[in-house]
PDB file of C-alpha atoms and ligand atoms in Angstrom:
ATOM      1  CA  MET A   1     -66.314 -30.834  12.501  1.00  0.00           C
ATOM      2  CA  GLY A   2     -65.844 -34.531  13.755  1.00  0.00           C
ATOM      3  CA  ILE A   3     -63.865 -37.334  12.334  1.00  0.00           C
ATOM      4  CA  ARG A   4     -65.581 -39.105   9.560  1.00  0.00           C
ATOM      5  CA  ILE A   5     -64.517 -42.366   8.152  1.00  0.00           C
ATOM      6  CA  ALA A   6     -65.652 -44.273   5.261  1.00  0.00           C
ATOM      7  CA  ARG A   7     -64.392 -47.660   5.713  1.00  0.00           C
ATOM      8  CA  VAL A   8     -62.381 -50.014   8.211  1.00  0.00           C
ATOM      9  CA  GLY A   9     -60.819 -53.582   6.986  1.00  0.00           C
ATOM     10  CA  LEU A  10     -57.710 -55.381   6.237  1.00  0.00           C
ATOM     11  CA  HIS A  11     -56.241 -54.262   3.086  1.00  0.00           C
ATOM     12  CA  HIS A  12     -54.218 -56.717   0.868  1.00  0.00           C
ATOM     13  CA  PHE A  13     -52.880 -54.066  -2.052  1.00  0.00           C
ATOM     14  CA  GLU A  14     -50.434 -52.276  -0.231  1.00  0.00           C
ATOM     15  CA  GLU A  15     -46.684 -52.718  -0.720  1.00  0.00           C
ATOM     16  CA  PRO A  16     -45.895 -56.321   0.553  1.00  0.00           C
ATOM     17  CA  CYS A  17     -43.895 -54.765   3.385  1.00  0.00           C
ATOM     18  CA  ILE A  18     -47.211 -52.891   4.287  1.00  0.00           C
ATOM     19  CA  SER A  19     -49.958 -55.536   3.762  1.00  0.00           C
ATOM     20  CA  GLY A  20     -47.740 -58.545   4.476  1.00  0.00           C
ATOM     21  CA  LYS A  21     -49.952 -61.833   4.801  1.00  0.00           C
ATOM     22  CA  ARG A  22     -52.643 -60.863   6.818  1.00  0.00           C
ATOM     23  CA  GLY A  23     -53.263 -57.431   5.525  1.00  0.00           C
ATOM     24  CA  SER A  24     -53.063 -53.667   6.734  1.00  0.00           C
ATOM     25  CA  GLY A  25     -55.624 -52.454   9.273  1.00  0.00           C
ATOM     26  CA  THR A  26     -56.978 -49.768   6.786  1.00  0.00           C
ATOM     27  CA  VAL A  27     -58.918 -46.888   8.265  1.00  0.00           C
ATOM     28  CA  PHE A  28     -60.061 -44.612   5.154  1.00  0.00           C
ATOM     29  CA  PHE A  29     -61.070 -41.078   6.189  1.00  0.00           C
ATOM     30  CA  SER A  30     -63.924 -39.243   4.253  1.00  0.00           C
ATOM     31  CA  GLY A  31     -62.737 -35.878   2.482  1.00  0.00           C
ATOM     32  CA  CYS A  32     -59.201 -35.374   1.112  1.00  0.00           C
ATOM     33  CA  ASN A  33     -57.032 -32.360   1.031  1.00  0.00           C
ATOM     34  CA  LEU A  34     -56.434 -32.653  -2.545  1.00  0.00           C
ATOM     35  CA  LYS A  35     -59.187 -32.948  -5.388  1.00  0.00           C
ATOM     36  CA  CYS A  36     -57.575 -35.085  -7.872  1.00  0.00           C
ATOM     37  CA  LEU A  37     -59.626 -35.200 -11.165  1.00  0.00           C
ATOM     38  CA  PHE A  38     -58.970 -39.234 -11.404  1.00  0.00           C
ATOM     39  CA  CYS A  39     -59.172 -39.998  -7.921  1.00  0.00           C
ATOM     40  CA  GLN A  40     -60.284 -43.818  -7.689  1.00  0.00           C
ATOM     41  CA  ASN A  41     -61.871 -43.023  -4.376  1.00  0.00           C
ATOM     42  CA  HIS A  42     -64.151 -39.980  -5.497  1.00  0.00           C
ATOM     43  CA  VAL A  43     -67.089 -40.857  -3.486  1.00  0.00           C
ATOM     44  CA  ILE A  44     -64.946 -40.426  -0.173  1.00  0.00           C
ATOM     45  CA  SER A  45     -62.609 -37.907  -1.217  1.00  0.00           C
ATOM     46  CA  HIS A  46     -64.837 -35.344  -3.315  1.00  0.00           C
ATOM     47  CA  GLU A  47     -68.155 -36.384  -1.908  1.00  0.00           C
ATOM     48  CA  GLY A  48     -67.367 -36.946   1.859  1.00  0.00           C
ATOM     49  CA  LYS A  49     -69.192 -40.304   2.044  1.00  0.00           C
ATOM     50  CA  GLY A  50     -68.572 -41.710   5.609  1.00  0.00           C
ATOM     51  CA  LEU A  51     -70.137 -41.789   9.118  1.00  0.00           C
ATOM     52  CA  GLU A  52     -68.824 -39.769  12.210  1.00  0.00           C
ATOM     53  CA  VAL A  53     -67.166 -41.360  14.672  1.00  0.00           C
ATOM     54  CA  SER A  54     -66.158 -40.586  18.129  1.00  0.00           C
ATOM     55  CA  ALA A  55     -62.368 -41.008  19.341  1.00  0.00           C
ATOM     56  CA  ARG A  56     -63.407 -43.893  21.407  1.00  0.00           C
ATOM     57  CA  GLU A  57     -64.772 -45.560  18.257  1.00  0.00           C
ATOM     58  CA  LEU A  58     -62.138 -45.245  16.424  1.00  0.00           C
ATOM     59  CA  LEU A  59     -59.487 -46.390  19.145  1.00  0.00           C
ATOM     60  CA  ASP A  60     -61.781 -49.382  19.427  1.00  0.00           C
ATOM     61  CA  CYS A  61     -61.762 -49.769  15.790  1.00  0.00           C
ATOM     62  CA  MET A  62     -57.828 -49.865  15.739  1.00  0.00           C
ATOM     63  CA  SER A  63     -58.102 -52.211  18.218  1.00  0.00           C
ATOM     64  CA  ARG A  64     -60.307 -54.686  16.334  1.00  0.00           C
ATOM     65  CA  LEU A  65     -58.275 -54.780  13.334  1.00  0.00           C
ATOM     66  CA  GLU A  66     -55.301 -55.436  15.570  1.00  0.00           C
ATOM     67  CA  ASP A  67     -57.244 -58.538  17.024  1.00  0.00           C
ATOM     68  CA  MET A  68     -58.028 -59.351  13.368  1.00  0.00           C
ATOM     69  CA  GLY A  69     -54.156 -59.613  12.879  1.00  0.00           C
ATOM     70  CA  ALA A  70     -53.384 -56.647  10.673  1.00  0.00           C
ATOM     71  CA  HIS A  71     -49.664 -56.055  10.704  1.00  0.00           C
ATOM     72  CA  ASN A  72     -50.489 -52.404  10.951  1.00  0.00           C
ATOM     73  CA  ILE A  73     -53.176 -49.590  11.544  1.00  0.00           C
ATOM     74  CA  ASN A  74     -53.062 -47.751   8.337  1.00  0.00           C
ATOM     75  CA  LEU A  75     -54.707 -44.139   8.318  1.00  0.00           C
ATOM     76  CA  VAL A  76     -55.547 -43.365   4.555  1.00  0.00           C
ATOM     77  CA  THR A  77     -56.348 -39.411   3.851  1.00  0.00           C
ATOM     78  CA  PRO A  78     -55.834 -38.665   7.442  1.00  0.00           C
ATOM     79  CA  SER A  79     -54.649 -35.034   6.866  1.00  0.00           C
ATOM     80  CA  ASN A  80     -57.761 -33.288   7.331  1.00  0.00           C
ATOM     81  CA  TYR A  81     -58.241 -34.369  10.670  1.00  0.00           C
ATOM     82  CA  THR A  82     -54.493 -33.997  11.941  1.00  0.00           C
ATOM     83  CA  ASN A  83     -55.259 -32.054  14.888  1.00  0.00           C
ATOM     84  CA  LEU A  84     -57.940 -34.123  16.144  1.00  0.00           C
ATOM     85  CA  LEU A  85     -56.287 -37.446  15.517  1.00  0.00           C
ATOM     86  CA  ILE A  86     -53.064 -36.317  17.729  1.00  0.00           C
ATOM     87  CA  PRO A  87     -55.131 -37.199  21.118  1.00  0.00           C
ATOM     88  CA  VAL A  88     -56.477 -40.607  19.318  1.00  0.00           C
ATOM     89  CA  LEU A  89     -52.835 -41.612  18.595  1.00  0.00           C
ATOM     90  CA  GLU A  90     -51.704 -40.465  21.976  1.00  0.00           C
ATOM     91  CA  GLN A  91     -53.944 -43.137  23.421  1.00  0.00           C
ATOM     92  CA  ALA A  92     -53.337 -45.983  20.527  1.00  0.00           C
ATOM     93  CA  LYS A  93     -49.767 -45.832  21.026  1.00  0.00           C
ATOM     94  CA  SER A  94     -50.406 -47.142  24.630  1.00  0.00           C
ATOM     95  CA  ARG A  95     -52.558 -49.387  23.405  1.00  0.00           C
ATOM     96  CA  LEU A  96     -51.542 -51.111  20.078  1.00  0.00           C
ATOM     97  CA  LYS A  97     -48.284 -53.296  19.658  1.00  0.00           C
ATOM     98  CA  ILE A  98     -48.439 -52.890  15.898  1.00  0.00           C
ATOM     99  CA  PRO A  99     -47.129 -49.781  14.040  1.00  0.00           C
ATOM    100  CA  ILE A 100     -49.177 -46.897  12.933  1.00  0.00           C
ATOM    101  CA  VAL A 101     -49.014 -46.022   8.929  1.00  0.00           C
ATOM    102  CA  TRP A 102     -49.787 -42.238   8.037  1.00  0.00           C
ATOM    103  CA  ASN A 103     -51.004 -42.773   4.263  1.00  0.00           C
ATOM    104  CA  SER A 104     -51.219 -39.282   2.965  1.00  0.00           C
ATOM    105  CA  SER A 105     -51.526 -37.025  -0.169  1.00  0.00           C
ATOM    106  CA  GLY A 106     -48.189 -35.449   0.965  1.00  0.00           C
ATOM    107  CA  TYR A 107     -49.455 -32.247   0.409  1.00  0.00           C
ATOM    108  CA  GLU A 108     -49.422 -31.287   4.026  1.00  0.00           C
ATOM    109  CA  THR A 109     -47.544 -28.449   6.354  1.00  0.00           C
ATOM    110  CA  VAL A 110     -44.488 -29.167   8.317  1.00  0.00           C
ATOM    111  CA  THR A 111     -45.917 -27.940  11.362  1.00  0.00           C
ATOM    112  CA  ASN A 112     -48.383 -30.899  11.118  1.00  0.00           C
ATOM    113  CA  ILE A 113     -45.917 -33.439   9.931  1.00  0.00           C
ATOM    114  CA  LYS A 114     -43.863 -32.316  13.551  1.00  0.00           C
ATOM    115  CA  LYS A 115     -46.744 -32.991  15.383  1.00  0.00           C
ATOM    116  CA  LEU A 116     -46.849 -36.689  14.297  1.00  0.00           C
ATOM    117  CA  LYS A 117     -43.499 -37.364  15.581  1.00  0.00           C
ATOM    118  CA  GLY A 118     -43.465 -40.133  18.120  1.00  0.00           C
ATOM    119  CA  LEU A 119     -47.092 -41.040  17.191  1.00  0.00           C
ATOM    120  CA  VAL A 120     -46.772 -42.187  13.762  1.00  0.00           C
ATOM    121  CA  ASP A 121     -44.292 -45.163  12.938  1.00  0.00           C
ATOM    122  CA  ILE A 122     -44.679 -45.260   9.088  1.00  0.00           C
ATOM    123  CA  TYR A 123     -45.028 -42.730   6.705  1.00  0.00           C
ATOM    124  CA  LEU A 124     -46.357 -43.523   3.418  1.00  0.00           C
ATOM    125  CA  PRO A 125     -46.963 -40.517   1.648  1.00  0.00           C
ATOM    126  CA  ASP A 126     -47.787 -39.691  -2.024  1.00  0.00           C
ATOM    127  CA  PHE A 127     -45.278 -37.476  -4.247  1.00  0.00           C
ATOM    128  CA  LYS A 128     -47.503 -36.687  -6.876  1.00  0.00           C
ATOM    129  CA  TYR A 129     -45.993 -34.122  -8.756  1.00  0.00           C
ATOM    130  CA  SER A 130     -42.687 -31.850  -9.407  1.00  0.00           C
ATOM    131  CA  ASP A 131     -44.616 -29.685 -12.405  1.00  0.00           C
ATOM    132  CA  ASP A 132     -47.142 -27.383 -10.459  1.00  0.00           C
ATOM    133  CA  ASN A 133     -49.074 -26.547 -13.520  1.00  0.00           C
ATOM    134  CA  MET A 134     -50.640 -30.356 -13.765  1.00  0.00           C
ATOM    135  CA  ALA A 135     -50.980 -30.210  -9.718  1.00  0.00           C
ATOM    136  CA  PHE A 136     -53.165 -27.191 -10.024  1.00  0.00           C
ATOM    137  CA  GLU A 137     -54.882 -28.612 -13.076  1.00  0.00           C
ATOM    138  CA  TYR A 138     -55.408 -31.978 -12.117  1.00  0.00           C
ATOM    139  CA  SER A 139     -55.805 -31.600  -8.336  1.00  0.00           C
ATOM    140  CA  CYS A 140     -56.443 -27.871  -7.525  1.00  0.00           C
ATOM    141  CA  ALA A 141     -53.178 -27.930  -5.406  1.00  0.00           C
ATOM    142  CA  LYS A 142     -51.473 -24.677  -5.731  1.00  0.00           C
ATOM    143  CA  GLY A 143     -47.466 -25.021  -5.258  1.00  0.00           C
ATOM    144  CA  TYR A 144     -47.556 -28.634  -4.414  1.00  0.00           C
ATOM    145  CA  PHE A 145     -44.045 -29.050  -5.317  1.00  0.00           C
ATOM    146  CA  GLU A 146     -42.430 -27.169  -2.566  1.00  0.00           C
ATOM    147  CA  VAL A 147     -45.149 -28.095  -0.101  1.00  0.00           C
ATOM    148  CA  ALA A 148     -44.866 -31.834  -0.446  1.00  0.00           C
ATOM    149  CA  LYS A 149     -40.793 -31.496  -0.584  1.00  0.00           C
ATOM    150  CA  LYS A 150     -40.915 -30.169   2.606  1.00  0.00           C
ATOM    151  CA  ALA A 151     -43.412 -32.252   4.077  1.00  0.00           C
ATOM    152  CA  ILE A 152     -41.709 -35.530   2.780  1.00  0.00           C
ATOM    153  CA  ALA A 153     -38.374 -34.262   4.306  1.00  0.00           C
ATOM    154  CA  GLN A 154     -39.930 -33.680   7.765  1.00  0.00           C
ATOM    155  CA  MET A 155     -41.349 -37.232   7.511  1.00  0.00           C
ATOM    156  CA  ARG A 156     -37.562 -38.399   6.771  1.00  0.00           C
ATOM    157  CA  GLU A 157     -36.247 -36.135   9.975  1.00  0.00           C
ATOM    158  CA  ASN A 158     -39.401 -37.965  12.151  1.00  0.00           C
ATOM    159  CA  ALA A 159     -38.466 -41.306  10.978  1.00  0.00           C
ATOM    160  CA  PRO A 160     -34.789 -41.347  10.145  1.00  0.00           C
ATOM    161  CA  ASP A 161     -34.437 -45.135   9.765  1.00  0.00           C
ATOM    162  CA  ASP A 162     -36.309 -47.735   7.950  1.00  0.00           C
ATOM    163  CA  VAL A 163     -36.794 -50.712  10.054  1.00  0.00           C
ATOM    164  CA  PHE A 164     -38.161 -54.163   9.087  1.00  0.00           C
ATOM    165  CA  ASP A 165     -38.812 -57.010  11.543  1.00  0.00           C
ATOM    166  CA  ASN A 166     -37.662 -60.815  10.285  1.00  0.00           C
ATOM    167  CA  ASP A 167     -40.311 -61.091   8.257  1.00  0.00           C
ATOM    168  CA  GLY A 168     -39.625 -58.198   5.990  1.00  0.00           C
ATOM    169  CA  MET A 169     -42.503 -56.089   7.597  1.00  0.00           C
ATOM    170  CA  MET A 170     -41.896 -52.456   7.894  1.00  0.00           C
ATOM    171  CA  LEU A 171     -42.161 -51.442  11.430  1.00  0.00           C
ATOM    172  CA  SER A 172     -40.817 -47.728  11.032  1.00  0.00           C
ATOM    173  CA  GLY A 173     -39.651 -45.459   8.268  1.00  0.00           C
ATOM    174  CA  VAL A 174     -40.747 -43.686   5.016  1.00  0.00           C
ATOM    175  CA  ILE A 175     -41.930 -44.943   1.952  1.00  0.00           C
ATOM    176  CA  VAL A 176     -42.858 -42.554  -0.855  1.00  0.00           C
ATOM    177  CA  ARG A 177     -45.419 -43.257  -3.811  1.00  0.00           C
ATOM    178  CA  HIS A 178     -45.498 -41.921  -7.222  1.00  0.00           C
ATOM    179  CA  LEU A 179     -48.567 -42.570  -9.401  1.00  0.00           C
ATOM    180  CA  VAL A 180     -46.941 -42.407 -12.979  1.00  0.00           C
ATOM    181  CA  LEU A 181     -49.698 -40.271 -14.992  1.00  0.00           C
ATOM    182  CA  PRO A 182     -50.376 -40.585 -18.905  1.00  0.00           C
ATOM    183  CA  GLU A 183     -47.824 -37.848 -20.205  1.00  0.00           C
ATOM    184  CA  GLY A 184     -46.374 -37.720 -16.764  1.00  0.00           C
ATOM    185  CA  VAL A 185     -42.587 -39.021 -17.466  1.00  0.00           C
ATOM    186  CA  ASP A 186     -41.255 -35.388 -17.088  1.00  0.00           C
ATOM    187  CA  ASN A 187     -43.073 -34.999 -13.798  1.00  0.00           C
ATOM    188  CA  ALA A 188     -41.981 -38.451 -12.357  1.00  0.00           C
ATOM    189  CA  ARG A 189     -38.376 -37.304 -13.477  1.00  0.00           C
ATOM    190  CA  GLY A 190     -38.718 -34.333 -11.492  1.00  0.00           C
ATOM    191  CA  VAL A 191     -40.102 -36.315  -8.318  1.00  0.00           C
ATOM    192  CA  MET A 192     -37.767 -38.867  -8.423  1.00  0.00           C
ATOM    193  CA  ARG A 193     -34.796 -36.031  -8.324  1.00  0.00           C
ATOM    194  CA  ALA A 194     -36.526 -34.161  -5.540  1.00  0.00           C
ATOM    195  CA  ILE A 195     -36.811 -37.491  -3.722  1.00  0.00           C
ATOM    196  CA  ALA A 196     -33.602 -38.383  -4.308  1.00  0.00           C
ATOM    197  CA  ASP A 197     -32.401 -34.783  -2.575  1.00  0.00           C
ATOM    198  CA  ILE A 198     -34.172 -35.403   0.735  1.00  0.00           C
ATOM    199  CA  ASP A 199     -32.561 -39.268   0.936  1.00  0.00           C
ATOM    200  CA  LYS A 200     -30.869 -41.732  -1.886  1.00  0.00           C
ATOM    201  CA  ASP A 201     -31.767 -44.552   0.523  1.00  0.00           C
ATOM    202  CA  ILE A 202     -35.430 -43.701   0.570  1.00  0.00           C
ATOM    203  CA  TYR A 203     -37.995 -46.480  -0.087  1.00  0.00           C
ATOM    204  CA  VAL A 204     -39.908 -44.780  -3.211  1.00  0.00           C
ATOM    205  CA  SER A 205     -43.054 -47.050  -5.020  1.00  0.00           C
ATOM    206  CA  VAL A 206     -43.268 -46.296  -8.674  1.00  0.00           C
ATOM    207  CA  MET A 207     -46.772 -47.192  -9.219  1.00  0.00           C
ATOM    208  CA  GLY A 208     -48.169 -47.852 -12.725  1.00  0.00           C
ATOM    209  CA  GLN A 209     -51.736 -49.034 -11.456  1.00  0.00           C
ATOM    210  CA  TYR A 210     -53.462 -45.500 -13.150  1.00  0.00           C
ATOM    211  CA  PHE A 211     -56.592 -46.191 -14.862  1.00  0.00           C
ATOM    212  CA  PRO A 212     -58.954 -43.611 -15.872  1.00  0.00           C
ATOM    213  CA  THR A 213     -62.381 -43.382 -13.911  1.00  0.00           C
ATOM    214  CA  THR A 214     -65.458 -42.483 -15.646  1.00  0.00           C
ATOM    215  CA  ALA A 215     -64.796 -38.410 -14.379  1.00  0.00           C
ATOM    216  CA  VAL A 216     -62.117 -38.633 -16.645  1.00  0.00           C
ATOM    217  CA  ALA A 217     -63.068 -41.129 -19.331  1.00  0.00           C
ATOM    218  CA  ASP A 218     -63.153 -38.148 -22.234  1.00  0.00           C
ATOM    219  CA  HIS A 219     -60.061 -36.184 -20.817  1.00  0.00           C
ATOM    220  CA  GLN A 220     -57.443 -35.627 -23.545  1.00  0.00           C
ATOM    221  CA  ILE A 221     -54.687 -36.958 -21.683  1.00  0.00           C
ATOM    222  CA  LEU A 222     -55.815 -38.457 -18.532  1.00  0.00           C
ATOM    223  CA  GLY A 223     -58.819 -40.732 -20.635  1.00  0.00           C
ATOM    224  CA  ARG A 224     -56.278 -43.629 -20.818  1.00  0.00           C
ATOM    225  CA  ARG A 225     -54.040 -46.111 -19.205  1.00  0.00           C
ATOM    226  CA  LEU A 226     -50.066 -45.353 -19.029  1.00  0.00           C
ATOM    227  CA  THR A 227     -48.208 -47.160 -21.782  1.00  0.00           C
ATOM    228  CA  GLU A 228     -45.238 -49.695 -21.137  1.00  0.00           C
ATOM    229  CA  ASP A 229     -42.942 -46.796 -22.430  1.00  0.00           C
ATOM    230  CA  GLU A 230     -44.148 -44.173 -20.032  1.00  0.00           C
ATOM    231  CA  TYR A 231     -43.776 -46.825 -16.792  1.00  0.00           C
ATOM    232  CA  ASP A 232     -40.503 -47.653 -18.084  1.00  0.00           C
ATOM    233  CA  ALA A 233     -39.285 -44.393 -18.262  1.00  0.00           C
ATOM    234  CA  ALA A 234     -40.439 -43.299 -14.846  1.00  0.00           C
ATOM    235  CA  THR A 235     -38.677 -46.623 -13.502  1.00  0.00           C
ATOM    236  CA  ASP A 236     -35.454 -45.459 -15.426  1.00  0.00           C
ATOM    237  CA  ALA A 237     -35.934 -42.054 -13.742  1.00  0.00           C
ATOM    238  CA  PHE A 238     -35.772 -43.910 -10.243  1.00  0.00           C
ATOM    239  CA  PHE A 239     -32.539 -45.548 -10.888  1.00  0.00           C
ATOM    240  CA  ASN A 240     -30.730 -42.173 -12.746  1.00  0.00           C
ATOM    241  CA  ALA A 241     -31.925 -40.123  -9.363  1.00  0.00           C
ATOM    242  CA  GLY A 242     -29.500 -42.320  -7.582  1.00  0.00           C
ATOM    243  CA  LEU A 243     -32.606 -43.981  -5.742  1.00  0.00           C
ATOM    244  CA  HIS A 244     -32.006 -47.817  -5.094  1.00  0.00           C
ATOM    245  CA  ASN A 245     -34.669 -48.952  -2.757  1.00  0.00           C
ATOM    246  CA  GLY A 246     -38.179 -49.542  -3.750  1.00  0.00           C
ATOM    247  CA  PHE A 247     -41.320 -51.366  -5.520  1.00  0.00           C
ATOM    248  CA  SER A 248     -42.670 -51.223  -8.639  1.00  0.00           C
ATOM    249  CA  GLN A 249     -45.618 -52.835 -10.297  1.00  0.00           C
ATOM    250  CA  GLU A 250     -47.063 -54.859 -13.180  1.00  0.00           C
ATOM    251  CA  LEU A 251     -49.015 -52.587 -15.513  1.00  0.00           C
ATOM    252  CA  ASP A 252     -51.844 -55.264 -15.685  1.00  0.00           C
ATOM    253  CA  SER A 253     -52.412 -54.707 -12.383  1.00  0.00           C
ATOM    254  CA  ALA A 254     -54.346 -51.263 -13.481  1.00  0.00           C
ATOM    255  CA  THR A 255     -57.885 -52.721 -12.412  1.00  0.00           C
ATOM    256  CA  GLU A 256     -60.426 -51.647 -10.602  1.00  0.00           C
ATOM    257  CA  GLU A 257     -60.756 -54.641  -8.709  1.00  0.00           C
ATOM    258  CA  TYR A 258     -58.421 -52.880  -5.910  1.00  0.00           C
ATOM    259  CA  VAL A 259     -60.577 -50.077  -5.305  1.00  0.00           C
ATOM    260  CA  PRO A 260     -62.283 -50.865  -2.016  1.00  0.00           C
ATOM    261  CA  ASP A 261     -65.818 -50.975  -1.877  1.00  0.00           C
ATOM    262  CA  PHE A 262     -67.246 -47.872   0.849  1.00  0.00           C
ATOM    263  CA  ASP A 263     -70.503 -49.566   2.169  1.00  0.00           C
ATOM    264  CA  LEU A 264     -71.632 -47.698   4.730  1.00  0.00           C
ATOM    265  CA  LYS A 265     -74.290 -50.249   5.947  1.00  0.00           C
ATOM    266  CA  GLU A 266     -71.080 -52.938   6.708  1.00  0.00           C
ATOM    267  CA  LEU A 267     -69.082 -49.505   8.268  1.00  0.00           C
ATOM    268  CA  ALA A 268     -72.020 -49.290  10.277  1.00  0.00           C
ATOM    269  CA  GLU A 269     -72.325 -52.825  11.285  1.00  0.00           C
ATOM    270  CA  PHE A 270     -68.643 -52.857  12.184  1.00  0.00           C
ATOM    271  CA  LEU A 271     -68.933 -49.762  14.447  1.00  0.00           C
ATOM    272  CA  GLY A 272     -72.115 -51.614  16.107  1.00  0.00           C
ATOM    273  CA  LYS A 273     -74.344 -48.489  15.193  1.00  0.00           C
ATOM    274  CA  VAL A 274     -77.641 -50.961  15.127  1.00  0.00           C
ATOM    275  CA  ASN A 275     -80.026 -48.217  13.999  1.00  0.00           C
ATOM    276  CA  PHE A 276     -78.318 -47.035  11.097  1.00  0.00           C
ATOM    277  CA  VAL A 277     -80.415 -46.741   7.726  1.00  0.00           C
ATOM    278  CA  ASP A 278     -78.398 -45.976   4.276  1.00  0.00           C
ATOM    279  CA  ASN A 279     -80.027 -43.434   2.584  1.00  0.00           C
TER     280      ASN A 279
HETATM  281  S1  SF4 B 301     -54.905 -37.455  -2.882  1.00  0.00           S
HETATM  282 FE1  SF4 B 301     -55.550 -39.442  -3.409  1.00  0.00          FE
HETATM  283  S2  SF4 B 301     -57.425 -39.655  -2.159  1.00  0.00           S
HETATM  284 FE2  SF4 B 301     -57.017 -37.504  -2.426  1.00  0.00          FE
HETATM  285  S3  SF4 B 301     -58.119 -36.908  -4.106  1.00  0.00           S
HETATM  286 FE3  SF4 B 301     -56.357 -37.679  -4.834  1.00  0.00          FE
HETATM  287  S4  SF4 B 301     -55.939 -39.259  -5.653  1.00  0.00           S
HETATM  288 FE4  SF4 B 301     -58.072 -38.740  -4.210  1.00  0.00          FE
END
């Protein structure tokens, strides 16, 4: 299996220290090691929409994003390709001046995260569940909690210091994301406690942007947006766990506007694949 990607471009809707003014240079990979029912990028994560690229093409994409002004190279759902990406990242490190971001589901092995040491500057993992029943029911992930806890602890070891430049852009470190789900307050509490056990100074993004996609529109629990009370309880859980560095969101930011368009023709043009026909 080669590396498949679904989108390359500047993205403005990450945390401020990642997106900055000019945008984060995102590369969306096809496929995901989770299968979340509520996934907003369903066509790439579940259906595998994308184009295969060579290591050279991927490196060229990264260089072009840097030339376009990207603050960083943001590898989105890269985990299925970890071994194939290692040699690419080794070359990228000598070619690029901007940081590399590993933007993953958090469901990864410690062995794989260790391989990324020195190749990835910023880790941006999800920590979705402390409740393994929810993890299995919503994302088909067995034992998610322990796996994610260990993976994120290793990310912290790989990048022990959170470093920012004079403009507040992150140069290295870890930001853990938690998407609060409907009826997910107890789950959020467990996640916040586990993050604090790893490091109370770690940056946490408490995300309230959940909205039901058509796939879960009729789901008994997932078929609605968060309430303000749920989001407030999740942010309280952040503080109660002793965490103090982080990001919050306005609940009205929960909109499909932020879901990227995966246009393979546009991607093919970016890659210079002139004979591409999208079926
Ligand atoms: S981890 Fe993220 S990209 Fe992967 S299936 Fe879940 S929501 Fe989608």
